[in-house]
XYZ file of C-alpha atoms in Angstrom:
648
model
C -50.180 29.498 -47.030
C -50.798 31.039 -51.008
C -50.413 34.542 -52.065
C -53.737 34.840 -52.498
C -55.228 33.319 -50.014
C -52.787 35.940 -47.401
C -53.602 38.795 -50.427
C -57.824 38.081 -49.609
C -57.875 36.695 -45.359
C -55.777 40.313 -44.347
C -58.800 42.250 -46.484
C -60.411 44.288 -43.886
C -64.147 42.536 -44.102
C -67.205 44.499 -44.774
C -69.981 45.319 -42.497
C -72.728 41.881 -42.992
C -76.725 42.177 -42.525
C -76.737 38.651 -42.627
C -75.015 35.616 -42.034
C -71.332 34.813 -44.948
C -68.906 32.306 -43.758
C -66.827 31.576 -46.188
C -67.340 34.080 -48.402
C -65.269 36.472 -47.618
C -62.649 34.109 -47.682
C -63.640 32.574 -51.918
C -64.226 35.635 -54.322
C -64.709 32.610 -56.961
C -63.713 34.872 -59.936
C -60.291 32.777 -61.523
C -58.539 29.946 -61.757
C -55.569 28.535 -60.654
C -52.512 26.778 -62.843
C -54.490 24.235 -63.317
C -55.950 23.400 -67.241
C -58.738 20.916 -65.878
C -59.959 23.711 -63.075
C -61.677 25.845 -66.260
C -63.465 23.437 -67.728
C -64.275 21.218 -64.727
C -65.608 24.880 -63.217
C -67.275 25.702 -66.463
C -69.329 22.142 -66.385
C -70.369 22.517 -62.900
C -71.847 26.083 -63.454
C -73.900 25.218 -66.516
C -75.664 22.891 -64.576
C -76.585 24.190 -61.593
C -76.561 27.831 -61.966
C -78.052 28.486 -65.120
C -81.653 28.665 -65.865
C -82.514 29.464 -69.270
C -85.989 30.733 -67.552
C -84.043 32.828 -64.753
C -81.364 35.069 -64.146
C -81.230 35.019 -60.409
C -78.796 33.790 -58.638
C -78.834 30.089 -56.940
C -76.476 27.834 -54.491
C -73.829 27.819 -55.788
C -69.557 26.679 -56.453
C -67.454 28.615 -57.193
C -63.427 28.940 -57.963
C -61.644 31.739 -56.411
C -59.878 34.542 -57.994
C -56.038 35.683 -57.994
C -56.897 39.081 -59.514
C -56.392 40.805 -56.630
C -53.113 39.557 -55.818
C -51.888 40.048 -59.400
C -52.364 40.939 -62.472
C -51.703 38.794 -65.238
C -48.203 39.421 -68.207
C -50.470 40.544 -71.021
C -50.799 37.757 -73.560
C -50.167 36.858 -76.842
C -52.741 39.406 -79.461
C -55.685 37.379 -80.005
C -57.842 37.707 -83.209
C -60.692 40.369 -82.223
C -64.331 38.991 -82.374
C -67.265 42.571 -83.436
C -70.509 42.879 -82.273
C -71.831 41.917 -79.091
C -71.268 38.508 -76.896
C -72.540 34.903 -77.986
C -73.685 32.690 -76.173
C -71.399 29.821 -74.828
C -68.955 28.031 -77.000
C -67.676 24.723 -76.660
C -64.059 25.351 -76.024
C -61.523 23.867 -77.954
C -58.098 22.492 -77.129
C -56.029 25.871 -78.557
C -58.479 27.559 -76.065
C -58.170 25.227 -73.286
C -53.969 25.886 -73.826
C -53.925 29.307 -73.659
C -56.487 29.277 -70.773
C -53.145 27.212 -68.974
C -50.292 29.451 -70.933
C -52.131 32.954 -69.008
C -52.968 31.420 -65.733
C -48.969 30.096 -65.593
C -47.998 33.980 -66.192
C -49.815 35.471 -63.339
C -46.708 33.410 -61.307
C -49.105 31.954 -58.362
C -49.196 29.315 -56.788
C -51.884 26.641 -56.772
C -55.440 27.609 -55.343
C -58.731 25.087 -54.936
C -61.199 25.379 -57.941
C -63.660 24.414 -56.692
C -64.889 25.936 -53.002
C -68.652 25.506 -51.565
C -69.821 28.516 -50.470
C -73.287 28.067 -49.331
C -72.694 26.840 -45.571
C -74.220 28.743 -42.911
C -77.288 29.332 -45.873
C -80.777 28.096 -44.894
C -82.238 26.155 -47.517
C -83.759 27.680 -50.838
C -82.474 31.077 -49.322
C -80.989 32.839 -52.498
C -77.829 34.694 -52.516
C -77.389 38.845 -52.920
C -75.168 40.823 -52.735
C -74.338 40.953 -49.292
C -73.342 37.552 -49.322
C -70.306 38.604 -51.048
C -66.930 40.413 -50.989
C -67.365 43.823 -52.964
C -63.399 43.499 -53.745
C -64.628 40.368 -55.838
C -67.760 41.385 -57.147
C -70.430 39.025 -57.161
C -70.871 36.760 -60.214
C -73.337 36.725 -63.378
C -75.707 34.719 -63.368
C -74.223 32.287 -66.140
C -71.130 32.098 -64.918
C -67.622 33.669 -66.089
C -67.176 33.794 -69.618
C -64.773 32.639 -71.523
C -62.484 33.798 -73.630
C -64.096 33.982 -77.313
C -67.025 36.044 -75.186
C -64.108 38.639 -72.976
C -62.565 39.597 -76.627
C -66.727 40.488 -78.192
C -67.267 42.153 -75.087
C -63.513 44.186 -74.944
C -64.042 44.278 -78.094
C -60.877 42.116 -79.041
C -58.814 44.493 -76.220
C -55.685 42.453 -74.889
C -57.963 41.596 -71.635
C -57.636 37.571 -70.391
C -60.391 35.645 -69.282
C -59.660 36.086 -65.719
C -59.363 39.546 -65.585
C -62.191 40.298 -67.401
C -64.902 38.664 -65.209
C -63.503 39.879 -62.913
C -64.463 43.331 -63.977
C -67.912 41.755 -64.787
C -68.386 40.597 -61.391
C -67.279 43.824 -60.181
C -69.695 46.211 -61.762
C -71.823 43.177 -61.226
C -71.750 43.650 -57.423
C -72.131 47.766 -57.764
C -75.112 47.449 -60.095
C -76.669 45.542 -57.225
C -75.332 47.363 -54.346
C -75.994 50.528 -54.907
C -72.325 51.083 -54.493
C -71.774 52.714 -58.504
C -72.917 55.534 -57.563
C -70.484 55.928 -55.165
C -67.292 53.850 -56.166
C -67.996 54.302 -60.509
C -65.959 52.854 -62.316
C -62.686 53.471 -60.746
C -60.540 50.044 -59.902
C -57.589 49.688 -58.068
C -54.325 50.461 -59.347
C -53.034 47.381 -59.194
C -55.018 45.238 -61.681
C -54.845 47.418 -64.656
C -57.991 48.195 -65.597
C -58.671 51.542 -68.050
C -61.671 52.869 -68.087
C -63.177 51.846 -71.435
C -62.177 48.251 -70.396
C -64.520 49.450 -67.525
C -67.372 51.197 -69.111
C -67.632 48.375 -72.037
C -67.901 45.540 -69.103
C -71.205 47.909 -67.655
C -72.468 48.495 -71.493
C -72.529 44.476 -71.005
C -73.779 43.515 -67.608
C -76.461 46.019 -68.104
C -77.940 44.294 -71.401
C -77.138 41.062 -69.884
C -79.574 42.571 -66.335
C -81.590 44.864 -67.490
C -84.176 45.996 -65.489
C -82.185 46.603 -62.390
C -83.452 49.255 -60.736
C -80.034 51.555 -61.106
C -81.753 54.922 -59.417
C -82.934 53.114 -56.219
C -79.915 50.652 -55.430
C -78.006 53.961 -55.463
C -80.362 55.771 -52.968
C -80.193 52.875 -50.230
C -76.189 52.434 -50.386
C -75.983 56.185 -50.178
C -78.795 56.199 -46.506
C -76.655 52.729 -45.326
C -73.474 54.446 -46.166
C -74.722 57.539 -43.948
C -75.560 55.869 -41.046
C -72.225 53.863 -41.130
C -70.285 56.687 -41.005
C -72.475 58.757 -38.901
C -71.591 55.607 -36.033
C -67.783 55.560 -36.466
C -67.628 59.210 -35.760
C -69.611 58.746 -32.926
C -68.069 55.471 -32.059
C -64.890 57.594 -32.312
C -65.799 60.944 -30.720
C -66.901 58.568 -27.611
C -63.383 57.216 -28.001
C -61.257 59.889 -27.605
C -63.678 62.221 -25.302
C -65.495 64.308 -27.154
C -68.887 62.457 -26.760
C -71.251 60.661 -23.809
C -72.900 57.296 -24.829
C -76.147 57.275 -24.091
C -76.997 54.373 -21.717
C -79.587 52.629 -23.746
C -76.663 51.600 -26.778
C -74.465 50.853 -23.752
C -76.032 48.332 -22.422
C -77.620 47.155 -25.411
C -73.742 46.662 -26.440
C -73.138 44.831 -23.817
C -76.232 42.137 -23.684
C -75.162 41.771 -28.400
C -71.541 41.328 -26.821
C -72.868 38.493 -24.221
C -75.151 36.860 -26.239
C -72.869 36.882 -28.654
C -70.429 35.034 -27.567
C -72.805 32.625 -25.466
C -75.529 32.288 -27.939
C -73.901 33.070 -31.301
C -74.495 34.882 -33.940
C -78.292 36.101 -34.324
C -78.448 34.417 -37.533
C -77.822 30.868 -36.049
C -80.815 31.547 -33.965
C -83.254 32.797 -36.648
C -82.053 29.644 -38.027
C -82.489 27.367 -35.659
C -85.537 28.776 -33.853
C -85.854 29.866 -30.004
C -84.421 28.199 -27.153
C -86.380 25.452 -25.418
C -84.612 26.573 -22.077
C -84.516 30.140 -22.165
C -88.307 29.511 -23.265
C -89.120 28.120 -20.106
C -87.219 30.769 -18.281
C -88.488 33.019 -19.300
C -92.438 31.554 -18.749
C -91.167 31.154 -15.092
C -90.341 34.857 -15.098
C -93.111 35.906 -16.173
C -94.866 34.357 -13.654
C -92.547 35.117 -10.592
C -93.366 38.467 -11.493
C -96.661 37.833 -11.711
C -97.089 36.025 -8.026
C -94.939 38.962 -6.925
C -97.750 41.064 -7.987
C -100.687 39.800 -6.535
C -99.431 39.234 -3.254
C -98.337 43.215 -2.779
C -101.953 43.873 -4.081
C -103.124 41.520 -1.653
C -100.823 42.818 1.353
C -102.197 46.597 -0.387
C -105.729 45.614 -0.376
C -105.936 43.394 3.310
C -103.948 47.477 5.265
C -106.807 49.512 2.833
C -109.319 47.158 5.207
C -107.927 47.097 8.034
C -108.242 50.760 8.431
C -111.286 51.478 7.163
C -112.632 48.640 10.267
C -111.227 50.516 12.416
C -111.740 53.995 11.284
C -115.711 53.626 10.188
C -117.890 56.079 8.356
C -118.701 59.578 9.444
C -121.715 58.804 10.667
C -121.010 56.564 13.431
C -118.698 58.145 15.245
C -120.475 61.297 16.165
C -118.938 63.509 12.679
C -115.076 62.732 14.502
C -112.748 59.381 12.631
C -111.353 56.958 15.205
C -107.681 57.145 15.662
C -106.240 55.021 13.177
C -102.777 53.628 15.591
C -106.171 51.169 16.701
C -105.448 49.458 12.951
C -103.049 46.750 14.313
C -101.982 47.547 10.482
C -98.408 46.936 11.512
C -98.501 43.830 14.083
C -97.175 44.514 17.617
C -94.844 42.723 20.124
C -94.749 43.530 23.420
C -91.637 41.992 25.119
C -91.721 41.161 29.260
C -88.718 40.083 30.697
C -89.188 37.211 33.511
C -86.419 37.974 35.332
C -86.683 41.625 35.898
C -90.531 42.014 35.005
C -89.464 44.944 32.465
C -92.289 45.806 29.519
C -91.920 46.626 26.694
C -94.206 47.604 24.263
C -93.761 49.358 21.034
C -94.840 52.741 20.389
C -98.005 53.937 19.528
C -98.673 55.453 16.063
C -98.625 59.330 16.103
C -100.038 59.971 12.017
C -101.591 58.533 9.903
C -100.888 58.950 5.810
C -104.265 59.580 3.930
C -104.815 59.264 0.149
C -104.371 62.577 -1.175
C -107.336 64.255 -2.640
C -107.904 65.455 -6.466
C -108.123 68.667 -6.679
C -111.998 69.332 -7.978
C -112.579 70.348 -11.617
C -113.519 74.183 -11.465
C -110.355 74.703 -9.501
C -108.165 72.975 -11.879
C -109.706 75.709 -14.802
C -109.033 78.587 -12.962
C -105.204 77.561 -12.099
C -105.568 77.372 -16.224
C -106.896 80.160 -16.552
C -104.789 82.600 -14.404
C -101.008 81.299 -15.666
C -99.925 84.057 -17.408
C -96.595 82.092 -18.686
C -97.337 78.818 -20.819
C -95.359 76.553 -20.413
C -92.548 78.643 -18.011
C -91.421 79.801 -21.227
C -90.128 83.263 -21.039
C -91.420 85.971 -22.969
C -89.274 86.865 -26.052
C -88.417 90.718 -25.196
C -86.364 93.506 -24.915
C -85.513 95.037 -21.602
C -86.479 98.510 -22.978
C -90.207 97.056 -23.594
C -89.782 95.533 -20.071
C -90.001 99.052 -17.813
C -90.909 101.657 -20.837
C -94.091 101.408 -20.633
C -94.069 100.808 -16.814
C -91.468 103.966 -16.127
C -94.358 106.241 -17.478
C -97.057 104.625 -15.423
C -94.439 105.893 -12.308
C -94.596 109.294 -13.463
C -98.168 109.604 -13.985
C -98.345 108.457 -10.888
C -95.461 110.247 -8.960
C -97.635 113.197 -10.543
C -100.701 112.746 -9.076
C -98.926 112.562 -5.681
C -97.314 115.627 -6.035
C -100.331 116.910 -7.194
C -102.509 115.556 -3.852
C -99.642 116.849 -1.991
C -100.110 120.487 -3.248
C -103.761 120.878 -3.899
C -105.575 118.684 -1.309
C -108.477 120.208 1.412
C -109.255 118.521 4.745
C -113.292 118.354 4.411
C -114.467 120.361 7.661
C -115.484 118.151 10.476
C -119.460 118.368 9.869
C -118.956 116.606 6.204
C -117.030 113.414 7.083
C -118.703 110.007 7.909
C -117.146 109.633 11.258
C -116.610 113.123 12.457
C -115.711 111.841 15.871
C -113.380 110.023 14.398
C -108.720 111.543 14.405
C -108.079 111.635 10.572
C -105.435 109.959 11.011
C -107.247 106.159 12.476
C -109.691 106.812 9.992
C -106.896 106.789 7.062
C -105.094 104.172 8.683
C -108.531 102.521 8.795
C -109.651 102.753 5.453
C -106.080 101.872 4.381
C -106.086 98.463 6.559
C -109.539 98.154 5.242
C -108.838 97.618 1.943
C -105.958 95.880 1.781
C -107.769 93.106 4.319
C -110.715 93.219 1.573
C -107.638 92.277 -1.261
C -106.567 89.797 0.779
C -110.120 88.161 0.742
C -111.043 89.002 -3.494
C -107.440 86.907 -3.972
C -109.112 83.645 -2.747
C -111.901 83.523 -5.506
C -111.139 81.439 -8.230
C -112.243 83.624 -10.799
C -110.127 86.454 -10.171
C -107.193 84.529 -10.050
C -106.276 86.258 -13.345
C -107.015 89.454 -13.073
C -104.768 89.407 -9.737
C -101.680 87.668 -11.481
C -102.115 90.673 -14.153
C -102.839 93.407 -12.287
C -101.697 93.124 -9.050
C -98.024 91.418 -9.045
C -95.425 92.196 -10.891
C -93.347 89.919 -12.445
C -89.935 90.740 -15.030
C -90.750 87.804 -17.255
C -93.895 89.456 -18.356
C -94.388 92.716 -16.815
C -97.757 95.034 -16.426
C -97.500 98.572 -16.756
C -100.657 98.981 -13.963
C -99.284 96.050 -11.821
C -97.310 99.022 -10.359
C -99.859 100.427 -8.303
C -101.818 96.617 -7.761
C -99.368 95.406 -6.153
C -99.044 97.752 -3.726
C -102.174 96.168 -2.246
C -102.007 92.279 -2.719
C -101.019 90.300 -0.152
C -101.444 86.230 0.199
C -100.529 84.950 3.790
C -101.617 86.243 6.882
C -98.403 87.102 8.365
C -97.444 89.647 5.775
C -100.955 91.320 5.968
C -100.418 91.829 9.080
C -97.062 92.289 9.354
C -97.746 94.771 6.667
C -100.319 96.813 8.888
C -98.571 96.507 12.261
C -95.647 98.641 11.208
C -98.388 101.167 9.343
C -100.099 101.854 11.875
C -97.406 102.202 14.485
C -95.012 104.491 12.192
C -98.020 105.520 9.856
C -99.428 108.013 12.975
C -96.915 110.143 13.629
C -96.229 110.897 10.012
C -100.062 111.807 9.657
C -99.908 113.953 12.207
C -97.039 115.602 11.302
C -97.462 116.490 7.715
C -102.007 115.914 7.268
C -103.805 113.186 5.182
C -103.280 114.374 1.517
C -98.883 114.742 1.983
C -99.234 110.980 3.983
C -101.546 109.033 0.952
C -98.604 110.725 -1.910
C -95.781 109.380 0.317
C -97.235 106.282 1.120
C -98.601 105.608 -2.588
C -95.054 107.119 -4.602
C -92.927 105.321 -2.379
C -94.592 101.185 -2.602
C -94.925 102.169 -6.605
C -91.058 103.409 -6.823
C -90.305 100.804 -4.683
C -92.420 97.837 -6.895
C -90.321 99.620 -10.058
C -87.052 99.293 -8.863
C -87.468 96.043 -7.953
C -88.542 95.035 -11.584
C -85.537 96.722 -12.628
C -83.136 95.029 -10.344
C -84.753 91.951 -11.557
C -84.775 92.157 -15.257
C -80.886 93.549 -15.169
C -79.854 90.147 -13.398
C -81.963 88.493 -15.739
C -84.268 87.054 -12.765
C -87.623 85.888 -14.392
C -89.378 83.091 -12.345
C -90.051 86.306 -9.599
C -92.808 88.312 -8.733
C -93.554 90.963 -6.426
C -96.451 91.830 -4.568
C -96.918 93.558 -0.749
C -97.635 97.276 0.805
C -94.005 96.678 2.461
C -92.850 98.973 0.021
C -95.046 102.244 0.659
C -94.910 100.974 5.251
C -91.303 101.225 4.915
C -91.558 104.727 2.861
C -93.314 105.704 5.502
C -91.064 104.408 8.335
C -88.859 106.677 6.912
C -90.747 109.363 6.163
C -91.557 110.078 9.914
C -87.539 109.213 11.006
C -85.980 111.799 8.106
C -88.683 113.942 9.410
C -88.183 113.495 13.681
C -84.838 111.957 13.530
C -83.805 112.420 17.515
C -87.593 111.376 18.246
C -88.058 107.783 19.705
C -90.557 105.175 18.914
C -93.454 104.382 20.853
C -95.595 100.826 20.468
C -98.668 100.605 22.153
C -97.662 103.111 24.662
C -94.253 101.360 24.994
C -90.978 103.652 24.621
C -88.312 101.797 22.779
C -85.113 103.029 23.916
C -84.192 103.641 20.250
C -83.755 106.831 17.664
C -85.305 106.805 15.303
C -82.026 108.263 12.800
C -80.983 104.540 14.351
C -83.631 102.240 13.382
C -83.689 103.832 10.135
C -79.663 103.339 9.936
C -80.534 100.223 10.771
C -82.882 98.839 8.485
C -81.387 100.807 5.541
C -77.962 98.927 5.685
C -80.145 95.389 5.771
C -81.977 96.485 2.736
C -78.907 97.157 1.135
C -76.530 94.688 1.954
C -79.674 91.826 1.544
C -80.203 93.139 -2.210
C -76.005 93.990 -2.696
C -75.342 90.822 -2.170
C -78.207 88.995 -4.035
C -79.848 86.776 -0.623
C -81.931 84.242 -1.375
C -85.021 85.170 -0.168
C -88.940 85.490 -0.518
C -88.679 89.607 1.168
C -87.993 91.966 -1.928
C -85.290 93.454 -1.079
C -84.465 95.929 -3.781
C -88.715 97.387 -3.660
C -87.499 97.945 0.087
C -84.662 100.153 -0.487
C -86.716 102.046 -3.420
C -89.464 102.951 -0.879
C -87.074 103.717 2.071
C -85.418 106.277 -0.356
C -87.758 108.324 -1.737
C -89.777 108.244 2.040
C -86.825 109.625 3.418
C -86.526 111.874 -0.074
C -89.525 113.096 0.944
C -89.586 113.726 4.120
C -86.246 115.766 3.159
C -87.697 117.897 0.953
C -91.339 118.784 3.346
C -88.380 119.849 6.057
C -86.490 121.718 2.838
C -89.722 123.302 2.414
C -90.924 124.653 5.278
C -87.466 126.023 6.960
C -87.867 128.186 3.874
C -91.526 128.912 4.628
C -90.395 130.447 8.084
C -89.781 133.413 8.998
C -86.105 133.020 9.291
C -86.037 131.693 6.264
C -83.545 130.923 3.813
C -81.655 127.685 5.350
C -80.248 125.837 2.341
C -79.134 121.714 3.065
C -76.048 121.825 4.242
C -77.172 124.273 7.285
C -80.015 121.699 8.092
C -78.017 118.724 7.740
C -75.177 120.292 10.439
C -78.428 121.589 12.641
C -79.847 117.459 12.442
C -76.013 116.737 13.780
C -76.140 118.882 15.986
C -79.279 117.716 18.224
C -78.187 114.022 17.566
C -74.850 114.821 19.983
C -76.668 116.990 21.983
C -79.070 113.685 22.859
C -76.688 111.765 22.280
C -74.452 114.500 25.519
C -77.803 114.172 27.293
C -77.962 110.290 27.321
C -74.787 110.142 28.630
C -74.739 112.694 31.736
C -78.703 110.515 32.523
C -76.843 107.492 32.731
C -73.899 108.644 34.635
C -75.882 110.657 37.176
C -77.855 107.459 38.354
C-alpha cells in the first residue's frame, strides 16, 4: 500500500451526520506521478461539475491527494503573474512537463487518479462540507486550478499546483463548515504553508464565493463543537466513575448498537425505506396490546356488574347493603373426597375494597387555605427570628401568671355561679369544658387556618401567640382523654393546696414554658417538619408541682390508693422524659415540652414551699435545710414501711 493511502487511512475520522462511505479515504486534491492524470481529471471536472449559472457542488469524480503525506520539493522559479486569477486556460506542453516533474519530486508512489466519491449518496442530493475530510478540504466549484492560476492567486510565489489546490480546498471547507473562526489560517507544519499564502488563498476563495455567511456558519460550528466536547467529557466522566450515566441514554445506546448491527445504518434505512417485516410486526404488536386492554376492561366491567347485582340499591335492602361475599366475583370450587366424604370449601370473602370517595370541593378549598407553608419549602429565617418573638410572649405570660398568683382574691360564696360546687371542681370543670370546646371547633373547616396559625406551634414558621393556643388544642379523642384524666387526678390536690389563682398560674405558665422549650429544642436540631399541640405540658407541670409539695404523699385514683410515693412517681416520669428527649426518640410525643413543663411545675412548687417557710413563725429556713428535711421525711417513711412489712 502506498504512503498516501497509509497516511489517510490512519487519520482519525470526523464525526459525520450523514453517509460518507469513501470520503474519509479519498481527499481529492492532488495527483500522482502519472503525466496523464491532470489532463484527464481536468476535462472530466469541466464537463461534469462546472455550470456557468451555478457554483453548487454536484456529484463528481476526483483524484486522491498527496499533500497530506509530504510537501513536494521546490521547483524552478516561475514567471510571476500579476493581477487576479484568470479563467481556466488550455495547458501547453511545457506546463504538462512541469506538472509531471513536480509530481515526481514528491517521491510518492503512484495512486489512482480518478475515484468515485458518490457511493451511497441518494440520487439528486448535493454534497456538503460534512461529506469531506477536514484535513483534505472541499473542492472548489470548477475543479482544481492550473499552475498558471495558482501562480496568479499566490502572486508568483513558489507554490506548486498540488499545494495550491490543497490550500484552496481546505480554506473552502473551513468557510463552509464554520471552522474558520476556530482553526483560522493554521496548517500542519509538514505542509509548510505560510500565513501570507493562506491569507492570499482565503481572499481568492472569498472572491469566488462571496455569498457564504461565515459568521452564521461559525456560530453553528461553535454550537456543534460545544455539544461534542460536552459529550466527550461526559463519556470520560462515566468511564472513570465520576458520573452515573442516565438510564435513558444507556437504553438508547444499547438500542442503537443492536440496530446498527442488525439493520445497518440510519442513513441506509432512510434511503431504502421502512422494512415491510418491521411494519407488519409493529402492527401485530399494537393489535395485541389493544386486545389485552379490551380484555382487561371487559373483565373489570363484569366484576363491577356482579357486585352491583348482588348488593343492589340501598332502598331495596332497607338502607343496609348486603354482604358482597355472595357476589361470586371469583369462582369458588367445593371439593369432596369420595372415599372419606370430607368436604373442602373455599373460605368466605372477609372484606371488600370499595371505590375511594373523592373529597368534596369545599374541603379541598379549606385544606388549601389552611396550608401555611406551601410546597413543603421551609421559610428562610434566622434562629433569632424564630425564637425571639416567642420569647417575648413567654415573658409576658410569666409576668401575668406572677401577677395572678400575687393578687388573686377568691370571690365570696354568694358571688359564685355554682356556690354548692367545690372551687377545685369548678376550676377543673371549666378547663375541661374549654379543652372540649376547642376540640370540637377544630373539626370545623372554616377554622382550620386559624387553628394552624394560632393553636399549633411549628418550628418552621412559629407564630408567637401559638405558645398559648397550643396548650388548649387536641386533635384526637385519646389525646384529650388522657390529659383530662391526669389533670383531674393531680389537679384536685394541687388546687386544694394552693388555691385557684396559684393553680391557674402554674397550669398556664407550665404549658407555655414547655411549648417554648419544645420550640427551642426543635429549632436547634433543625427539625422543621414537626408541630406541637396539647395540654400535656400544663398537666405535667401540675403533676410535678403537687409531687414537690407533698413528696411523701400517696397517689389516689377514684378512691384507690396506689402504693407509690409521690416523689417516686415524679422521679420515674422525669427520668423517662429526659432520656427520651436526649436520645431524640422517634415518637409522636413531645418529650422536650414535657421536660420543660415538669421543670417549671417542680420549680414553682419548690418556690412556694420556700416562701411558706419564710413566712412561718420560726422562719428563716434555707433551701439546704428544706432539702435535708424532705430527705429525712422520705427516709422515715421508708423505715416505717419496712417495719410494717416485717410485722406482717
